Backbone as numpy.savetxt, mean C-alpha at the origin, in Angstrom:
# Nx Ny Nz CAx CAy CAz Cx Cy Cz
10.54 20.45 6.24 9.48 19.75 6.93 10.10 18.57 7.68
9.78 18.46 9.35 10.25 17.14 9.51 9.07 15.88 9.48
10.31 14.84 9.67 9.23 13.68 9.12 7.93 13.74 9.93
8.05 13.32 11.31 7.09 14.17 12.21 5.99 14.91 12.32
6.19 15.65 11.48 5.51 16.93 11.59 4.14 16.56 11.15
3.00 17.93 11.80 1.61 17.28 11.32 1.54 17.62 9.85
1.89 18.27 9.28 2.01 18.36 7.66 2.54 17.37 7.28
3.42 16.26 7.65 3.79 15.09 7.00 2.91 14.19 7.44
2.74 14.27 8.56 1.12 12.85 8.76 0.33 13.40 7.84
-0.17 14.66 7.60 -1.23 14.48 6.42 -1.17 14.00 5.37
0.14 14.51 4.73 0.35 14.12 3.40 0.45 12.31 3.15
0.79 11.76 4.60 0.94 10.34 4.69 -0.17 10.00 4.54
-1.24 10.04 4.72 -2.25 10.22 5.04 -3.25 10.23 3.61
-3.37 11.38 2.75 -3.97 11.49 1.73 -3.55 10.77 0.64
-1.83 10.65 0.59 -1.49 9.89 -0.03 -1.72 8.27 -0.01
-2.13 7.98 1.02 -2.39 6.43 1.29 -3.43 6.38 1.20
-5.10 7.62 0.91 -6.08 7.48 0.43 -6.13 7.76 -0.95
-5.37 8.11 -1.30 -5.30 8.21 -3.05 -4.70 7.10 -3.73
-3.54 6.92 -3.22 -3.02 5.46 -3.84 -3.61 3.98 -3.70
-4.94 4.29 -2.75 -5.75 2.83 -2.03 -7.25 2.96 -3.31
-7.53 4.67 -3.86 -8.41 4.74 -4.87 -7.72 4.33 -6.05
-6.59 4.31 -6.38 -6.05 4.44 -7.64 -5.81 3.10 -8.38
-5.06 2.05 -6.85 -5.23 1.12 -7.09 -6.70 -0.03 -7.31
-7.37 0.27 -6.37 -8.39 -0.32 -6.31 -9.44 -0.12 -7.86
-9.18 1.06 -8.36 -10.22 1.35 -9.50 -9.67 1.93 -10.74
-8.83 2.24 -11.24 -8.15 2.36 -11.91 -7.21 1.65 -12.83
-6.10 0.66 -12.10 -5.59 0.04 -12.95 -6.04 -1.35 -13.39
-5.35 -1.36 -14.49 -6.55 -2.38 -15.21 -5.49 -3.67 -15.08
-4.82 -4.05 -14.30 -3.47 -5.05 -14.87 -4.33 -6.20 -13.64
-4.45 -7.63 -15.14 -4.62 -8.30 -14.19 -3.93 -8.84 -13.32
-2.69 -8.94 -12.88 -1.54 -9.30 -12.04 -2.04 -8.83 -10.31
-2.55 -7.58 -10.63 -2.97 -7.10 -9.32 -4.61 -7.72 -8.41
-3.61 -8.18 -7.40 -4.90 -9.01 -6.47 -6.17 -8.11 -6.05
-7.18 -8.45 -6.36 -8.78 -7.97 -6.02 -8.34 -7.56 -4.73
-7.74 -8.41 -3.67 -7.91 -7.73 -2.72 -6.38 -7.49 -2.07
-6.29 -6.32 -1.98 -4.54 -5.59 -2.23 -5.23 -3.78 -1.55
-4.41 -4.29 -0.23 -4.55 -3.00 0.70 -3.30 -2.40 0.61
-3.54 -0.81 0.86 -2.63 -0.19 1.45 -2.40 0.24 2.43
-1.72 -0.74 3.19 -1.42 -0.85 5.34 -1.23 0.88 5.77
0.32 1.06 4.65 0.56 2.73 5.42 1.53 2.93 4.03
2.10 4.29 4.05 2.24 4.94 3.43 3.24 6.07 4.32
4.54 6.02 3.84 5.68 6.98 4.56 6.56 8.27 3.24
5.88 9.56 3.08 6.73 10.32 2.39 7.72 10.82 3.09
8.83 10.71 2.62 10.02 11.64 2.71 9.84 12.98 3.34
10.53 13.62 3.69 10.11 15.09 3.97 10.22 15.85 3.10
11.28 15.71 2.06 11.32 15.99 1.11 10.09 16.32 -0.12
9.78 15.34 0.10 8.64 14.93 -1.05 8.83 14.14 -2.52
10.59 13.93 -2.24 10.77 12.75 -3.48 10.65 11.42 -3.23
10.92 10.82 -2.36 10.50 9.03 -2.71 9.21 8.80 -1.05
8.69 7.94 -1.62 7.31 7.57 -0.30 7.49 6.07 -0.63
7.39 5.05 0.57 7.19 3.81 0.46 5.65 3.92 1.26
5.21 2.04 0.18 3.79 2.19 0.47 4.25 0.76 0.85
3.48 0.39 1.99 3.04 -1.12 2.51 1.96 -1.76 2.05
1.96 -2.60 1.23 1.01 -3.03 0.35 0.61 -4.78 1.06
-0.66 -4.87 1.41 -0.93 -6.39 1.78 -1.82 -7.01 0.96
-1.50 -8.32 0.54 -2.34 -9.05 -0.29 -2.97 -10.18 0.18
-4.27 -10.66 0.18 -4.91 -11.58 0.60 -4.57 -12.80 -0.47
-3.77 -13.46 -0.06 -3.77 -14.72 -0.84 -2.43 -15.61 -0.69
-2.11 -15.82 -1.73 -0.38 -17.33 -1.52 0.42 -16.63 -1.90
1.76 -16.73 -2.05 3.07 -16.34 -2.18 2.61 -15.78 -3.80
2.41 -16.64 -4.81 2.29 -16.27 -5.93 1.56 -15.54 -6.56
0.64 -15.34 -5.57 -0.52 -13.71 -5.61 0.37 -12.06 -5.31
0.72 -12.89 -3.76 1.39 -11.07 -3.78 2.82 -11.40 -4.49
3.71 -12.01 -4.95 4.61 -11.89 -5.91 3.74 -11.04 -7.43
3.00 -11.66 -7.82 2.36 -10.97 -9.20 1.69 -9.65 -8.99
1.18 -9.69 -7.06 0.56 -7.86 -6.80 1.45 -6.89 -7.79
2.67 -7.53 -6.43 4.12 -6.81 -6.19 4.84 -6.10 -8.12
4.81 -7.33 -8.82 5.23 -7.24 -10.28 4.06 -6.29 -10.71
3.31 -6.48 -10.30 2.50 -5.45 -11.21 2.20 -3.75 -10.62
2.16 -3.63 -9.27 2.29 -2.59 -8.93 3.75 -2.04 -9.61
4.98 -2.51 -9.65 6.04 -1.75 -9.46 6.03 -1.94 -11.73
5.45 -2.56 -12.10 5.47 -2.00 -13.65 4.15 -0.67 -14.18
3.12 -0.48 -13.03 2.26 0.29 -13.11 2.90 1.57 -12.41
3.89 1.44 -11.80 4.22 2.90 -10.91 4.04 4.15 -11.63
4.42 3.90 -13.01 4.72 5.54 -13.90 3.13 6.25 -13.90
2.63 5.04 -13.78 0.49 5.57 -13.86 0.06 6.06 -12.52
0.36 5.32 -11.78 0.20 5.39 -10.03 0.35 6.95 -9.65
1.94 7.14 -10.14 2.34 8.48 -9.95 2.11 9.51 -10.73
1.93 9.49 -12.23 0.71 10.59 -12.67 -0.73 10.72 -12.29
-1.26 9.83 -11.65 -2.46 10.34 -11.31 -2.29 10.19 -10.03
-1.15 9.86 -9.46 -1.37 10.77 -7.98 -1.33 12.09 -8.35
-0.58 12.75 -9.19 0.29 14.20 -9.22 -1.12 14.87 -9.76
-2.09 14.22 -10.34 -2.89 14.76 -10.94 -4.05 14.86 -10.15
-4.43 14.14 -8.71 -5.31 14.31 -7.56 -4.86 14.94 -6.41
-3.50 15.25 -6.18 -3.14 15.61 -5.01 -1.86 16.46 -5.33
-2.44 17.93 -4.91 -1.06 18.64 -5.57 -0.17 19.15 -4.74
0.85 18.52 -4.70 2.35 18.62 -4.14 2.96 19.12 -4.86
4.42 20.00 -4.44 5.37 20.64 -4.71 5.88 19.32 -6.23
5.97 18.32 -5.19 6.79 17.31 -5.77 5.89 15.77 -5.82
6.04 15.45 -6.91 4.77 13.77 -6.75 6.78 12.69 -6.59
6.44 12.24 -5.96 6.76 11.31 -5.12 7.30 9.97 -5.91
8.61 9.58 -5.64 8.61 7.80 -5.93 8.29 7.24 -5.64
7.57 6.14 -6.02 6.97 5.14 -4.89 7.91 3.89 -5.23
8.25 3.67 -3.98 8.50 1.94 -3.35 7.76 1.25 -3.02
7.17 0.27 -3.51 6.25 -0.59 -3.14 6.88 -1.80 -2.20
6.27 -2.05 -1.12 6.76 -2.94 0.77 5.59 -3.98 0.27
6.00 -5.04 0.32 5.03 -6.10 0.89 4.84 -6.11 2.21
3.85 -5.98 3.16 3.18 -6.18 3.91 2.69 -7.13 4.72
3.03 -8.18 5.46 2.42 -9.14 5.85 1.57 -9.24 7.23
1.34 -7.95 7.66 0.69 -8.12 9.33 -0.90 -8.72 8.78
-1.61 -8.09 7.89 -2.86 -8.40 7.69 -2.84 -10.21 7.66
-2.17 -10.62 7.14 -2.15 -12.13 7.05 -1.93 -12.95 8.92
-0.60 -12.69 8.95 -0.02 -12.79 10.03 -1.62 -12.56 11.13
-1.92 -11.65 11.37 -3.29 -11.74 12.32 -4.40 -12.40 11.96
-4.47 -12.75 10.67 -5.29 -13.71 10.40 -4.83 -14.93 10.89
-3.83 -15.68 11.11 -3.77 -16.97 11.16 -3.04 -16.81 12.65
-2.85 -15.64 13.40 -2.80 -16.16 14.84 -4.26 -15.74 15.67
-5.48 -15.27 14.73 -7.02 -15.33 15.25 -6.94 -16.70 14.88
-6.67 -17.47 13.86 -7.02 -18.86 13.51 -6.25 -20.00 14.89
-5.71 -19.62 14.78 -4.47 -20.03 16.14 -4.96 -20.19 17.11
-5.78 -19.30 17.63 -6.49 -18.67 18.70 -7.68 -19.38 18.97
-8.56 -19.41 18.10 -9.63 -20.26 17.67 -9.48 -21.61 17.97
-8.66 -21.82 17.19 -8.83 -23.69 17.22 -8.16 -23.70 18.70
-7.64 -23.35 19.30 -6.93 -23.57 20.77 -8.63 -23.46 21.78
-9.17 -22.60 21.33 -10.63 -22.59 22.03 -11.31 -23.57 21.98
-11.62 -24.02 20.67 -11.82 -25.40 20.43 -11.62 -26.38 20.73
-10.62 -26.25 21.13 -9.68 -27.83 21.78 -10.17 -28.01 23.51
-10.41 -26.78 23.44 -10.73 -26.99 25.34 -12.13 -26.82 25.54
């Protein structure tokens, strides 16, 4: 399969709607921020390792503790991916901190107060 291919956008795809349910309702660790998106989601062609872009609404010490807690929850993440979405192969996950969601927040804020000023 290449990376490319429309069989790999899907799987990018379902997988970044399964891992956005799994996290969101499932794990119970409080470390993980209430509000903790999953931006995107890149499998291998393979189907052994996928990095996920993970964004957290909050301070350094929020998505540091997301981050710690996603990557000590992975072994759960990835049995019940394997157990909603059936692939040849369930996948490693790398968990990416993410920062565009923030980043556009504070150059709309940017933006704003410059309106303001004039």
């Amino acid at each position: 399969m290449r990376k490319n291919s429309v069989k790999n956008i899907r799987i990018n795809g379902e997988v970044q709607r399964v891992l956005a349910e799994i996290i969101r309702g499932e794990i119970k660790d409080p470390r993980i921020g209430e509000l903790t998106s999953v931006v995107a989601v890149e499998v291998a062609p393979d189907l052994k390792t996928c990095k996920a872009w993970i964004s957290v609404l909050g301070d350094e010490k929020a998505r540091e503790d997301t981050l710690a807690g996603l990557n000590s929850a992975e072994g759960f993440i990835r049995s019940q991916l394997a157990r909603k979405i059936n692939l040849r192969n369930t996948p490693q996950i790398h968990f990416i901190m993410d920062q565009s969601i923030e980043y556009g927040v504070s150059m709309s804020k940017k933006i704003d107060d410059i309106q303001r000023e004039k």
